[in-house]
Coordinates of C-alpha atoms in Angstrom, one line a residue:
M1 CA 155.8 216.3 104.4
S2 CA 156.3 218.6 107.1
F3 CA 160.4 218.5 108.1
W4 CA 160.4 215.9 110.7
Q5 CA 159.1 213.5 108.9
E6 CA 161.3 214.0 106.3
N7 CA 164.2 213.9 108.3
Y8 CA 162.7 211.4 110.8
A9 CA 165.8 208.6 110.9
F10 CA 168.2 211.6 111.4
I11 CA 166.4 212.7 114.3
K12 CA 165.2 210.1 115.6
E13 CA 169.2 208.5 115.7
V14 CA 170.1 212.1 117.6
Y15 CA 167.3 211.1 120.2
D16 CA 168.1 208.0 120.8
T17 CA 171.5 208.8 121.3
R18 CA 170.6 211.3 124.1
Y19 CA 168.0 208.4 125.3
S20 CA 171.2 206.7 126.1
K21 CA 173.9 208.9 127.0
M22 CA 171.4 209.6 130.4
V23 CA 170.6 205.7 131.1
E24 CA 174.5 205.4 130.7
W25 CA 175.0 208.1 133.0
M26 CA 172.2 207.1 135.9
D27 CA 174.4 203.6 135.7
N28 CA 177.6 204.9 136.2
V29 CA 175.9 206.9 138.8
E30 CA 174.9 203.6 140.2
M31 CA 177.9 202.3 140.3
A32 CA 179.9 204.5 142.0
I33 CA 177.4 204.7 144.2
A34 CA 178.2 200.7 145.2
K35 CA 181.6 202.0 145.4
V36 CA 181.8 204.4 147.8
C37 CA 179.5 202.8 149.9
A38 CA 181.0 199.3 149.2
S39 CA 181.6 197.4 152.7
K40 CA 185.7 197.2 151.6
V41 CA 188.2 199.8 153.3
Y42 CA 190.0 201.7 150.7
T43 CA 193.1 203.5 151.0
S44 CA 192.1 206.9 151.6
A45 CA 193.6 207.5 147.8
E46 CA 191.6 204.9 146.7
F47 CA 188.4 206.4 148.2
K48 CA 189.6 210.3 146.3
R49 CA 189.4 208.8 143.0
E50 CA 186.1 207.1 143.9
K51 CA 185.0 210.8 145.8
D52 CA 186.2 212.5 142.9
N53 CA 184.6 210.3 140.3
F54 CA 180.9 210.0 142.4
Q55 CA 181.8 213.6 142.4
S56 CA 181.7 214.7 139.2
L57 CA 179.6 212.1 137.8
C58 CA 176.8 214.1 140.2
K59 CA 177.2 217.5 138.9
N60 CA 174.3 219.2 136.9
L61 CA 172.1 216.3 138.9
E62 CA 168.7 217.6 137.7
R63 CA 169.9 217.2 133.9
A64 CA 167.0 219.5 133.3
E65 CA 168.0 220.6 130.2
T66 CA 168.4 216.6 128.7
K67 CA 165.2 215.7 130.1
R68 CA 163.2 218.6 128.7
W69 CA 164.8 218.2 125.1
L70 CA 163.4 214.4 125.0
T71 CA 160.1 214.3 125.5
E72 CA 159.3 217.6 123.3
T73 CA 161.7 215.8 120.6
L74 CA 159.6 212.3 121.3
E75 CA 156.2 214.3 121.6
T76 CA 156.9 216.3 118.2
L77 CA 158.5 212.8 116.3
M78 CA 155.9 210.6 117.3
K79 CA 153.0 212.6 116.0
E80 CA 152.2 211.1 112.7
R81 CA 153.4 207.6 114.0
A82 CA 151.5 204.5 114.6
A83 CA 149.9 204.8 118.3
D84 CA 151.4 200.7 119.5
E85 CA 155.0 202.9 118.8
Q86 CA 154.0 206.5 120.4
K87 CA 152.5 204.2 123.8
A88 CA 155.8 202.1 123.3
E89 CA 158.7 205.0 123.0
S90 CA 156.6 206.8 125.9
V91 CA 157.0 203.7 127.9
K92 CA 160.6 203.5 128.0
L93 CA 161.1 207.8 128.6
K94 CA 158.9 207.7 131.3
A95 CA 160.8 204.7 132.5
V96 CA 164.0 206.8 132.5
M97 CA 162.5 210.0 133.9
E98 CA 160.7 207.5 136.8
R99 CA 164.0 206.1 137.7
H100 CA 166.0 209.6 137.2
K101 CA 163.4 210.7 139.8
S102 CA 164.1 207.9 142.1
L103 CA 168.1 208.4 141.9
I104 CA 168.5 212.2 142.9
P105 CA 167.4 211.0 146.8
K106 CA 170.1 208.4 147.1
I107 CA 172.7 210.3 144.7
Q108 CA 171.9 213.2 147.9
E109 CA 172.5 210.8 150.0
T110 CA 175.7 209.7 148.9
L111 CA 176.6 212.9 148.4
V112 CA 176.7 213.8 152.2
K113 CA 177.9 210.0 153.2
T114 CA 180.9 210.7 150.5
E115 CA 181.7 213.9 152.4
C116 CA 181.3 212.3 155.6
Y117 CA 183.5 208.6 154.9
W118 CA 186.3 211.7 153.1
K119 CA 186.6 212.9 156.6
C120 CA 187.0 209.3 158.5
Y121 CA 189.5 208.5 155.7
S122 CA 191.0 211.9 156.0
Y123 CA 191.1 210.8 159.6
G124 CA 192.9 207.8 158.9
D125 CA 195.3 209.5 157.3
D126 CA 196.5 211.8 160.2
L127 CA 196.9 208.5 162.9
I128 CA 199.4 206.8 160.2
P129 CA 202.0 208.8 161.9
I130 CA 200.9 208.3 165.2
F131 CA 200.5 204.7 165.1
E132 CA 204.8 205.4 163.8
F133 CA 205.9 206.9 166.8
I134 CA 203.8 204.6 169.0
D135 CA 204.8 201.7 167.9
D136 CA 208.4 202.7 167.7
L137 CA 207.4 203.8 171.8
R138 CA 206.1 200.4 172.7
N139 CA 209.1 198.1 170.7
R140 CA 211.7 200.0 172.2
S141 CA 209.3 199.2 175.6
V142 CA 209.6 195.2 175.0
K143 CA 213.3 194.9 172.8
E144 CA 215.0 193.2 175.0
L145 CA 217.6 194.3 176.9
F146 CA 220.6 193.0 178.7
S147 CA 222.2 194.3 181.6
A148 CA 225.8 192.7 183.0
N149 CA 226.6 195.8 186.1
S150 CA 224.1 198.1 187.6
E151 CA 226.2 201.3 185.7
Q152 CA 224.4 199.9 182.7
T153 CA 220.7 199.1 184.5
E154 CA 221.3 202.9 184.8
E155 CA 221.7 203.8 181.3
H156 CA 219.2 202.1 180.2
I157 CA 216.6 203.5 182.9
E158 CA 217.6 207.3 181.4
K159 CA 216.8 206.2 178.1
Q160 CA 213.2 204.6 180.0
D161 CA 212.4 208.2 181.2
K162 CA 212.8 209.4 177.8
V163 CA 210.3 207.0 176.2
L164 CA 208.4 207.8 178.7
N165 CA 208.2 212.0 178.8
Q166 CA 207.5 211.3 174.9
L167 CA 204.7 209.6 175.8
E168 CA 203.5 212.8 178.2
N169 CA 204.7 215.2 175.4
K170 CA 201.9 213.4 173.5
R171 CA 199.4 212.4 175.4
K172 CA 196.8 215.6 175.0
M173 CA 197.0 214.7 171.3
V174 CA 197.0 211.7 171.3
M175 CA 193.5 212.5 173.7
D176 CA 192.4 215.1 170.6
F177 CA 193.2 212.1 168.0
I178 CA 190.4 210.2 170.2
S179 CA 188.1 212.9 170.8
K180 CA 187.6 213.8 167.2
G181 CA 187.5 209.9 165.8
E182 CA 184.1 209.5 168.8
K183 CA 182.7 212.8 167.7
L184 CA 183.1 211.7 164.1
M185 CA 181.5 208.4 165.3
E186 CA 178.5 209.9 166.5
D187 CA 177.5 210.8 162.5
P188 CA 174.9 208.0 161.8
N189 CA 177.1 207.8 158.4
C190 CA 180.4 206.7 160.0
P191 CA 181.7 204.2 158.5
K192 CA 182.3 200.7 160.7
F193 CA 186.3 201.1 159.9
L194 CA 186.4 204.2 161.6
D195 CA 185.7 202.5 165.7
S196 CA 188.6 199.6 164.5
H197 CA 190.2 203.1 163.7
V198 CA 189.9 204.8 166.9
K199 CA 189.7 201.5 169.2
K200 CA 192.8 200.3 168.5
L201 CA 194.6 203.8 168.7
Q202 CA 193.1 204.0 172.4
E203 CA 194.4 200.3 172.9
A204 CA 197.4 201.2 171.2
W205 CA 198.1 203.7 173.1
E206 CA 196.9 202.1 176.4
D207 CA 199.3 199.1 176.3
T208 CA 202.1 201.5 175.0
N209 CA 202.1 203.3 178.3
E210 CA 201.7 200.3 180.4
K211 CA 204.5 198.8 178.5
A212 CA 206.7 201.5 179.3
Q213 CA 205.9 201.7 182.6
T214 CA 206.7 198.1 183.4
R215 CA 210.0 198.0 181.4
K216 CA 210.6 201.7 183.9
K217 CA 209.4 199.2 187.1
A218 CA 211.5 196.1 185.9
L219 CA 214.5 198.1 185.1
V220 CA 214.0 199.9 188.3
D221 CA 213.6 196.8 190.1
N222 CA 217.1 195.3 188.6
M223 CA 219.1 198.8 189.5
N224 CA 216.9 197.9 193.4
S225 CA 217.9 193.9 192.4
W226 CA 222.1 195.3 192.1
E227 CA 222.4 197.0 195.2
T228 CA 220.8 194.4 197.3
F229 CA 222.2 191.5 195.8
E230 CA 226.1 192.8 196.6
E231 CA 224.7 193.4 199.7
K232 CA 222.6 190.3 201.0
K233 CA 225.4 188.3 199.7
V234 CA 227.8 190.0 202.1
E235 CA 225.7 189.6 205.0
S236 CA 224.9 186.2 204.0
H237 CA 228.3 185.4 204.5
K238 CA 229.0 186.8 208.1
Q239 CA 225.7 185.4 209.0
L240 CA 227.0 181.8 207.8
D241 CA 230.8 182.9 209.3
G242 CA 229.2 183.3 212.8
A243 CA 226.9 179.9 212.3
D244 CA 229.8 177.8 211.3
A245 CA 232.0 178.7 214.5
E246 CA 228.2 177.7 216.3
F247 CA 228.5 174.6 215.3
E248 CA 231.8 174.0 216.3
A249 CA 231.1 175.6 220.0
I250 CA 228.4 172.6 220.5
K251 CA 230.1 170.2 222.6
K252 CA 229.1 167.5 225.2
I253 CA 228.7 169.3 229.0
F254 CA 229.1 166.1 231.7
D255 CA 226.8 168.0 233.6
L256 CA 223.1 167.4 234.3
K257 CA 222.0 171.2 235.1
G258 CA 224.4 172.7 232.6
G259 CA 224.1 170.5 229.9
P260 CA 220.5 172.0 229.6
Q261 CA 221.1 175.3 230.0
D262 CA 223.9 174.9 227.9
Y263 CA 221.3 173.0 225.2
N264 CA 218.8 175.8 225.3
M265 CA 220.9 178.6 225.1
R266 CA 222.3 177.8 222.1
M267 CA 218.6 176.2 220.5
K268 CA 217.4 179.4 220.6
T269 CA 220.6 181.0 218.9
A270 CA 220.3 178.3 216.1
S271 CA 216.9 179.0 216.0
I272 CA 218.0 182.9 215.8
F273 CA 220.9 181.8 212.9
R274 CA 218.0 179.9 210.9
S275 CA 215.7 182.7 210.7
T276 CA 217.7 185.6 210.0
I277 CA 220.0 183.4 207.8
E278 CA 216.8 182.5 205.5
E279 CA 215.3 185.9 205.5
I280 CA 218.7 187.0 203.8
F281 CA 219.1 184.0 202.1
N282 CA 215.7 184.5 200.6
T283 CA 216.1 187.6 199.4
C284 CA 219.4 187.7 197.9
S285 CA 217.7 184.4 196.0
G286 CA 215.4 186.4 194.6
A287 CA 217.4 189.5 193.8
N288 CA 219.1 187.1 191.3
D289 CA 215.9 185.7 189.9
C290 CA 215.7 189.7 188.8
L291 CA 218.6 190.2 188.2
Q292 CA 218.9 187.0 185.4
L293 CA 215.9 188.0 183.3
M294 CA 218.8 190.6 182.4
L295 CA 222.0 189.4 182.9
P296 CA 223.8 188.2 179.4
D297 CA 224.4 184.2 178.8
D298 CA 228.3 184.6 179.6
K299 CA 227.1 186.2 183.1
K300 CA 224.2 184.3 184.7
S301 CA 225.9 181.3 185.1
E302 CA 228.5 183.9 187.0
I303 CA 225.8 185.7 189.4
Q304 CA 224.1 181.7 189.8
D305 CA 227.0 179.9 191.3
Q306 CA 227.2 183.0 194.2
I307 CA 223.7 181.7 194.8
T308 CA 224.4 178.6 194.8
E309 CA 227.9 178.6 197.1
I310 CA 225.5 180.6 199.2
K311 CA 222.8 177.9 199.7
T312 CA 225.4 175.1 200.1
R313 CA 226.5 177.1 203.3
T314 CA 223.5 176.9 204.7
E315 CA 223.7 173.4 205.3
I316 CA 224.8 174.3 208.9
L317 CA 222.1 175.4 209.6
K318 CA 221.0 171.0 209.2
K319 CA 223.7 169.9 210.3
T320 CA 224.2 172.5 213.7
D321 CA 220.3 171.3 214.0
E322 CA 221.2 167.5 214.0
R323 CA 224.1 168.2 216.4
L324 CA 221.1 169.8 218.8
E325 CA 219.5 167.2 218.4
F326 CA 221.8 164.6 219.0
M327 CA 223.0 166.8 222.6
D328 CA 219.2 166.8 223.5
D329 CA 219.6 163.2 222.9
F330 CA 223.2 163.3 225.2
N331 CA 221.6 164.7 228.2
K332 CA 218.6 162.8 228.5
R333 CA 221.4 160.0 228.2
L334 CA 223.7 161.3 230.4
N335 CA 220.9 161.9 233.3
I336 CA 219.5 158.1 232.9
F337 CA 223.0 157.1 233.2
D338 CA 223.9 159.4 236.3
Q339 CA 220.4 157.7 237.6
G340 CA 221.5 154.4 237.1
V341 CA 224.8 155.4 238.6
K342 CA 223.0 156.3 241.9
D343 CA 221.0 153.1 241.8
M344 CA 223.9 150.7 242.1
E345 CA 225.7 153.1 244.2
N346 CA 222.2 152.7 247.1
W347 CA 221.7 149.4 245.9
L348 CA 225.6 148.4 247.1
G349 CA 225.1 149.3 250.3
E350 CA 221.8 147.2 250.7
G351 CA 223.6 144.2 249.5
R352 CA 226.3 145.0 251.8
K353 CA 223.6 144.6 254.4
R354 CA 221.8 141.7 253.3
L355 CA 225.1 140.0 252.6
D356 CA 226.5 140.5 256.6
L357 CA 222.7 139.2 257.8
I358 CA 223.5 135.5 256.2
K359 CA 226.8 135.9 257.6
N360 CA 225.9 137.5 260.9
P361 CA 222.4 137.1 261.3
P362 CA 220.9 139.1 264.4
E363 CA 218.9 135.6 265.4
E364 CA 219.3 131.9 264.6
M365 CA 218.2 131.0 261.3
S366 CA 218.0 128.0 259.0
P367 CA 220.1 126.6 256.6
E368 CA 217.0 126.9 254.4
D369 CA 216.6 130.7 254.6
R370 CA 220.7 130.9 254.6
V371 CA 220.5 128.8 251.3
T372 CA 217.8 130.3 250.4
K373 CA 218.3 134.4 250.9
S374 CA 222.6 133.4 249.7
M375 CA 220.7 132.3 246.0
E376 CA 218.6 135.0 246.1
L377 CA 221.3 137.4 246.4
Q378 CA 223.3 135.8 244.3
E379 CA 220.9 136.3 241.7
D380 CA 220.5 140.1 242.3
I381 CA 223.6 140.8 242.4
S382 CA 224.0 138.9 238.9
K383 CA 220.8 141.0 237.5
K384 CA 222.8 144.0 238.6
S385 CA 225.7 143.3 237.1
E386 CA 224.2 142.4 233.9
F387 CA 222.6 146.5 234.5
T388 CA 226.3 148.0 235.0
K389 CA 227.2 146.0 231.6
K390 CA 225.0 148.1 230.1
L391 CA 226.1 150.7 232.1
E392 CA 228.9 150.5 230.9
Q393 CA 228.4 150.3 227.1
E394 CA 226.6 153.2 227.6
K395 CA 229.8 155.0 228.8
E396 CA 231.7 153.9 225.7
D397 CA 229.3 155.2 223.4
I398 CA 229.1 159.2 225.2
F399 CA 231.7 159.7 226.8
P400 CA 235.4 160.6 225.3
K401 CA 237.4 157.7 223.4
A402 CA 240.5 156.6 223.9
G403 CA 242.8 159.2 222.9
E404 CA 239.9 162.4 223.2
K405 CA 240.4 164.8 226.0
V406 CA 238.4 163.8 229.2
S407 CA 236.9 166.9 230.9
S408 CA 236.8 167.1 234.8
D409 CA 233.4 166.6 235.4
A410 CA 233.4 163.0 232.4
K411 CA 236.2 161.9 234.9
K412 CA 233.4 162.2 237.9
F413 CA 231.3 160.2 236.2
I414 CA 233.7 157.4 235.2
E415 CA 235.2 156.8 238.3
R416 CA 231.8 156.4 239.9
L417 CA 231.2 153.4 237.5
K418 CA 234.7 152.2 238.0
S419 CA 234.3 152.1 241.9
V420 CA 230.7 151.0 241.2
R421 CA 232.1 147.7 239.3
N422 CA 234.5 146.4 242.0
T423 CA 232.8 147.3 245.0
L424 CA 230.0 144.9 243.4
N425 CA 232.7 141.8 242.1
A426 CA 234.0 142.3 245.6
L427 CA 230.4 141.9 246.2
E428 CA 229.6 138.7 244.0
E429 CA 232.8 137.5 245.2
E430 CA 232.1 136.8 248.4
A431 CA 228.6 135.9 248.2
S432 CA 230.2 133.5 245.8
E433 CA 232.2 132.2 248.8
E434 CA 230.3 132.4 251.3
C435 CA 227.4 130.0 249.6
A436 CA 229.5 127.8 248.0
K437 CA 229.4 127.1 251.8
F438 CA 225.7 125.6 251.3
S439 CA 226.5 124.0 248.0
E440 CA 225.1 120.4 248.5
D441 CA 222.1 122.4 251.2
V442 CA 221.3 123.9 247.9
K443 CA 221.4 120.8 245.8
F444 CA 219.0 118.6 248.5
W445 CA 216.9 122.4 249.0
A446 CA 216.4 122.0 244.6
E447 CA 215.8 118.3 244.8
F448 CA 213.4 118.9 248.0
Q449 CA 211.3 122.0 246.3
T450 CA 211.4 120.4 242.4
G451 CA 209.5 117.1 244.7
V452 CA 206.8 119.5 246.5
K453 CA 206.0 121.5 243.1
V454 CA 204.8 117.7 241.2
F455 CA 203.1 116.8 245.0
E456 CA 201.5 120.0 246.3
P457 CA 199.4 120.9 242.8
W458 CA 198.1 117.0 242.5
M459 CA 197.4 117.0 246.9
K460 CA 195.0 120.4 245.9
N461 CA 193.2 118.8 242.9
S462 CA 193.1 115.0 245.1
E463 CA 191.6 116.8 247.6
G464 CA 189.0 118.4 245.4
R465 CA 188.4 115.3 244.2
K466 CA 187.7 113.9 247.5
I467 CA 185.0 116.8 247.9
E468 CA 183.3 116.0 244.7
G469 CA 182.5 112.2 246.4
L470 CA 181.4 109.2 244.4
R471 CA 178.1 109.5 242.0
K472 CA 174.9 106.8 241.5
P473 CA 175.3 104.0 238.8
I474 CA 172.0 103.6 236.8
S475 CA 173.9 100.5 235.1
L476 CA 176.6 97.7 235.5
V477 CA 178.3 99.6 232.7
E478 CA 178.5 102.8 235.1
A479 CA 179.1 100.7 237.8
C480 CA 182.0 99.3 236.2
E481 CA 183.3 103.4 234.9
I482 CA 183.0 104.7 238.2
L483 CA 185.2 101.0 240.3
G484 CA 187.5 102.2 237.2
D485 CA 188.0 106.0 238.2
S486 CA 188.6 104.8 241.6
K487 CA 191.4 102.6 241.0
N488 CA 193.2 105.7 239.3
L489 CA 192.9 107.8 242.2
Q490 CA 193.9 104.8 244.8
D491 CA 197.3 104.2 241.7
E492 CA 198.1 107.3 241.4
A493 CA 197.8 108.6 245.4
E494 CA 200.7 105.6 246.0
A495 CA 202.4 106.7 243.2
K496 CA 202.4 111.0 244.7
L497 CA 203.7 109.1 248.1
K498 CA 207.0 108.0 246.2
V499 CA 207.6 111.4 244.8
L500 CA 207.0 113.1 248.9
E501 CA 209.6 109.9 250.2
D502 CA 211.9 111.2 247.6
A503 CA 212.3 114.8 248.3
A504 CA 211.8 114.0 252.1
A505 CA 215.2 111.6 251.7
S506 CA 216.7 114.6 250.1
A507 CA 215.3 117.1 252.5
Q508 CA 216.8 114.4 254.7
K509 CA 220.7 115.2 253.5
M510 CA 220.5 118.9 254.4
T511 CA 222.2 120.6 257.5
S512 CA 219.1 121.5 258.5
H513 CA 215.6 120.5 257.8
Q514 CA 212.4 121.7 260.4
E515 CA 210.7 123.0 258.1
A516 CA 211.1 120.5 255.1
D517 CA 210.1 117.8 258.1
I518 CA 207.5 120.0 258.8
K519 CA 206.2 120.1 255.4
V520 CA 206.8 116.8 254.9
V521 CA 204.4 115.5 257.7
T522 CA 201.5 117.9 256.7
F523 CA 201.6 116.8 253.5
K524 CA 201.4 112.5 254.6
E525 CA 198.7 113.3 256.9
R526 CA 196.6 115.5 254.0
W527 CA 197.5 112.0 251.9
T528 CA 196.9 109.8 254.2
V529 CA 193.0 111.2 254.7
V530 CA 192.6 111.3 250.5
H531 CA 194.1 107.6 250.0
E532 CA 192.0 106.1 252.8
C533 CA 189.0 107.9 251.2
F534 CA 189.9 106.3 247.5
K535 CA 190.4 102.8 249.7
E536 CA 186.8 102.9 250.8
W537 CA 185.6 103.6 247.2
V538 CA 187.5 100.7 245.4
A539 CA 186.2 98.8 248.0
R540 CA 182.2 99.6 247.7
M541 CA 182.7 99.4 243.8
T542 CA 184.2 96.6 244.2
T543 CA 181.6 94.8 246.5
L544 CA 178.7 96.8 244.5
V545 CA 180.4 95.1 240.9
E546 CA 180.1 92.0 242.1
C547 CA 177.0 91.9 243.5
W548 CA 175.3 93.3 240.4
N549 CA 177.3 91.0 238.2
K550 CA 176.0 88.2 240.3
L551 CA 172.3 88.8 240.1
D552 CA 172.5 89.9 236.3
G553 CA 174.2 86.1 235.9
N554 CA 171.2 84.8 237.8
V555 CA 168.9 86.5 236.4
G556 CA 170.0 85.6 232.4
E557 CA 169.8 82.0 233.9
L558 CA 166.9 82.3 235.3
S559 CA 165.0 83.3 232.3
S560 CA 166.8 80.9 230.5
W561 CA 165.5 78.4 232.6
V562 CA 162.0 79.3 231.9
A563 CA 162.4 80.0 228.6
T564 CA 163.3 76.4 227.6
K565 CA 161.4 74.7 229.6
D566 CA 158.4 76.9 228.6
S567 CA 159.2 75.5 224.8
A568 CA 159.4 72.0 225.9
A569 CA 155.7 72.4 227.5
P570 CA 153.6 71.4 224.5
E571 CA 155.1 68.2 224.0
G572 CA 154.5 67.0 227.6
G573 CA 158.4 66.5 227.6
S574 CA 158.6 68.1 231.1
E575 CA 156.6 70.6 233.7
I576 CA 158.1 73.0 235.9
S577 CA 158.6 72.5 239.8
I578 CA 156.9 75.5 241.7
E579 CA 158.8 74.7 244.4
K580 CA 161.6 75.3 242.8
L581 CA 160.9 79.2 240.5
E582 CA 159.9 80.1 244.3
T583 CA 163.3 79.7 245.7
Q584 CA 164.4 80.9 242.7
L585 CA 162.5 84.4 242.8
N586 CA 163.1 84.5 246.9
T587 CA 167.0 84.3 246.2
L588 CA 166.2 87.0 243.7
K589 CA 164.3 89.7 245.5
T590 CA 167.9 88.8 248.4
M591 CA 170.2 89.9 245.7
F592 CA 168.7 93.1 244.7
A593 CA 167.9 94.0 247.7
E594 CA 171.6 93.5 248.5
K595 CA 171.9 95.5 245.5
Q596 CA 169.9 98.2 245.8
K597 CA 171.5 98.8 249.8
L598 CA 175.1 99.1 248.0
V599 CA 173.8 101.9 245.8
S600 CA 171.7 104.0 248.2
D601 CA 174.9 103.6 250.8
L602 CA 177.1 105.4 248.2
E603 CA 175.0 108.3 249.2
A604 CA 177.0 108.9 252.1
Y605 CA 180.1 109.3 249.6
G606 CA 178.5 111.5 247.5
P607 CA 179.1 115.1 247.7
A608 CA 177.2 115.0 250.9
G609 CA 178.9 113.0 252.2
A610 CA 181.8 114.0 254.3
T611 CA 184.1 110.9 255.5
P612 CA 184.0 107.3 255.9
A613 CA 182.7 107.5 258.9
A614 CA 179.6 109.5 257.6
A615 CA 179.0 106.3 255.1
A616 CA 179.5 104.0 258.0
A617 CA 176.5 106.6 260.2
A618 CA 174.4 106.1 256.8
P619 CA 170.9 104.2 257.5
A620 CA 170.3 101.5 255.5
P621 CA 167.1 101.5 252.6
E622 CA 164.3 99.7 253.2
V623 CA 164.2 96.3 251.2
D624 CA 160.7 96.0 250.7
T625 CA 160.9 98.9 248.3
S626 CA 162.6 97.0 245.3
A627 CA 159.1 94.4 244.9
A628 CA 158.5 95.5 242.0
P629 CA 161.3 95.6 240.4
V630 CA 162.2 91.6 241.3
A631 CA 158.9 91.2 240.3
E632 CA 159.9 92.5 237.4
D633 CA 162.8 91.0 236.5
A634 CA 160.5 87.4 236.9
A635 CA 157.7 87.8 235.0
P636 CA 159.4 85.8 232.3
A637 CA 159.4 82.4 234.9
E638 CA 155.9 83.4 236.3
E639 CA 154.6 83.6 233.0
A640 CA 155.9 80.1 232.1
S641 CA 154.9 78.9 235.9
S642 CA 151.0 79.9 234.3

């Protein structure tokens, strides 16, 4: 038995141990690779431990001696072993060898990544103080500041300038770090966290610079606002003092030319004051808004109160506009007032002339005309008196009240109005005295006019009705209706004559009534024409209705007699007398012809008939044309006869 066979168990144990060590090493290497390449972001210290562990495992990477020993030892041990055992052990060893062979490229690749990662982690460590520096400056640029005056703002500006200088001094270093990070990112093995580091650095740097510049600008604006606030506050009060004085200077001017001129001038001045004061106030208010951002709480209300005071004083602009609007209205009312007084002054001269003409007419004037003109003048004086009352009320509204100073121009207007009132009162009194002399004539004239107003419209309507004329009736009922209408027209004409006679009686009581007499005579002549026409209508229609009634009665009587005889004939009780029947029929023919002639005569009283004389001249109609209707009316009798 050879040495290897005698010591097989011991040598196999040593072989298995070294085999296990080989497998364990590969497991540890793979585990280390997994940790190094993990997506987790380590701290630099943590990654250094992982890197050192991985690199220590990678020493003697080829393991050539171990691989050779395992191969030779397994070959010697398995010479006299069963074939199955030899094959199993060979497969196990071959698998380890293949695993080791495939692991080497991965290890080498990981070694390269590890170096890149380590540079990135080192880069991140170097960024820490830079971030601390940037964060410090950013915090100093965004922390809340308070400034109660321009001196404090100036101190803040000096401190902020130091921040900006520090940023400028570090600019090159930060830019270099950003460039370094971008260069590292060019490596395909670069970890993802580096991109976020670089972006974070770039964003932090830009944000800090922006915040620093914004703070500097805010401080400069605050500094300027202090200067602007103080300057515009003083200027605002100065302008408002001027606006107050201008407001007090706006007064009523009782001059038709000077008033509008003064108004236009003050409108321009008010417009200038408004635009100037509003511009100054807006600037001052804007400066206050800027100051409020940094004012301590105990100073905010103090500064705001100053703005509120100016704002309150700007109400003078609104008051000035209202006063100017009032002055514009006053100027218009004064102009209307002046025109009203002028109109009254002119009319008083005209009224005086009218009264003189009534008292001393250049030619003979009828009492009716004198009464009419007196009444018209009194009515006009009454209207002018009401108009003067409105002028007096307007004077109370727009002129100075009792106890107030009255300018010389205002006194002129007041005196003119007083003169108008006195003259008007005197004229009214004189006109009343003159009119009183004709008071009875006025009464009778009014009664006459009232009667005429009632009679004249009726007269026109009646003349129109006369022209329309009578229509020809087609039945007895219609003839009766026309007769009734004609009687109503006659009755109404006689009633209206009483109205005209009463009016004429009142006119006769007047001092002079020639004009009224002429009018009454004219009306009576016209009345007589229509009254005679209506009487003629009544007479004609009465005759027609009576004839028609008689004709209808006879026809009814004949028809009744024929019917009675006809019904008795079969019994042989009586017979119809032919001679009597012919007599009755001849009578009916005569009456029917008379009725037809009366109806035809009415044509002269229709719209074509001008007068009753024309009706009398109208030719009588042919009687023969009525034979057919008579025969028709007598048809029952003829049938009885046959």
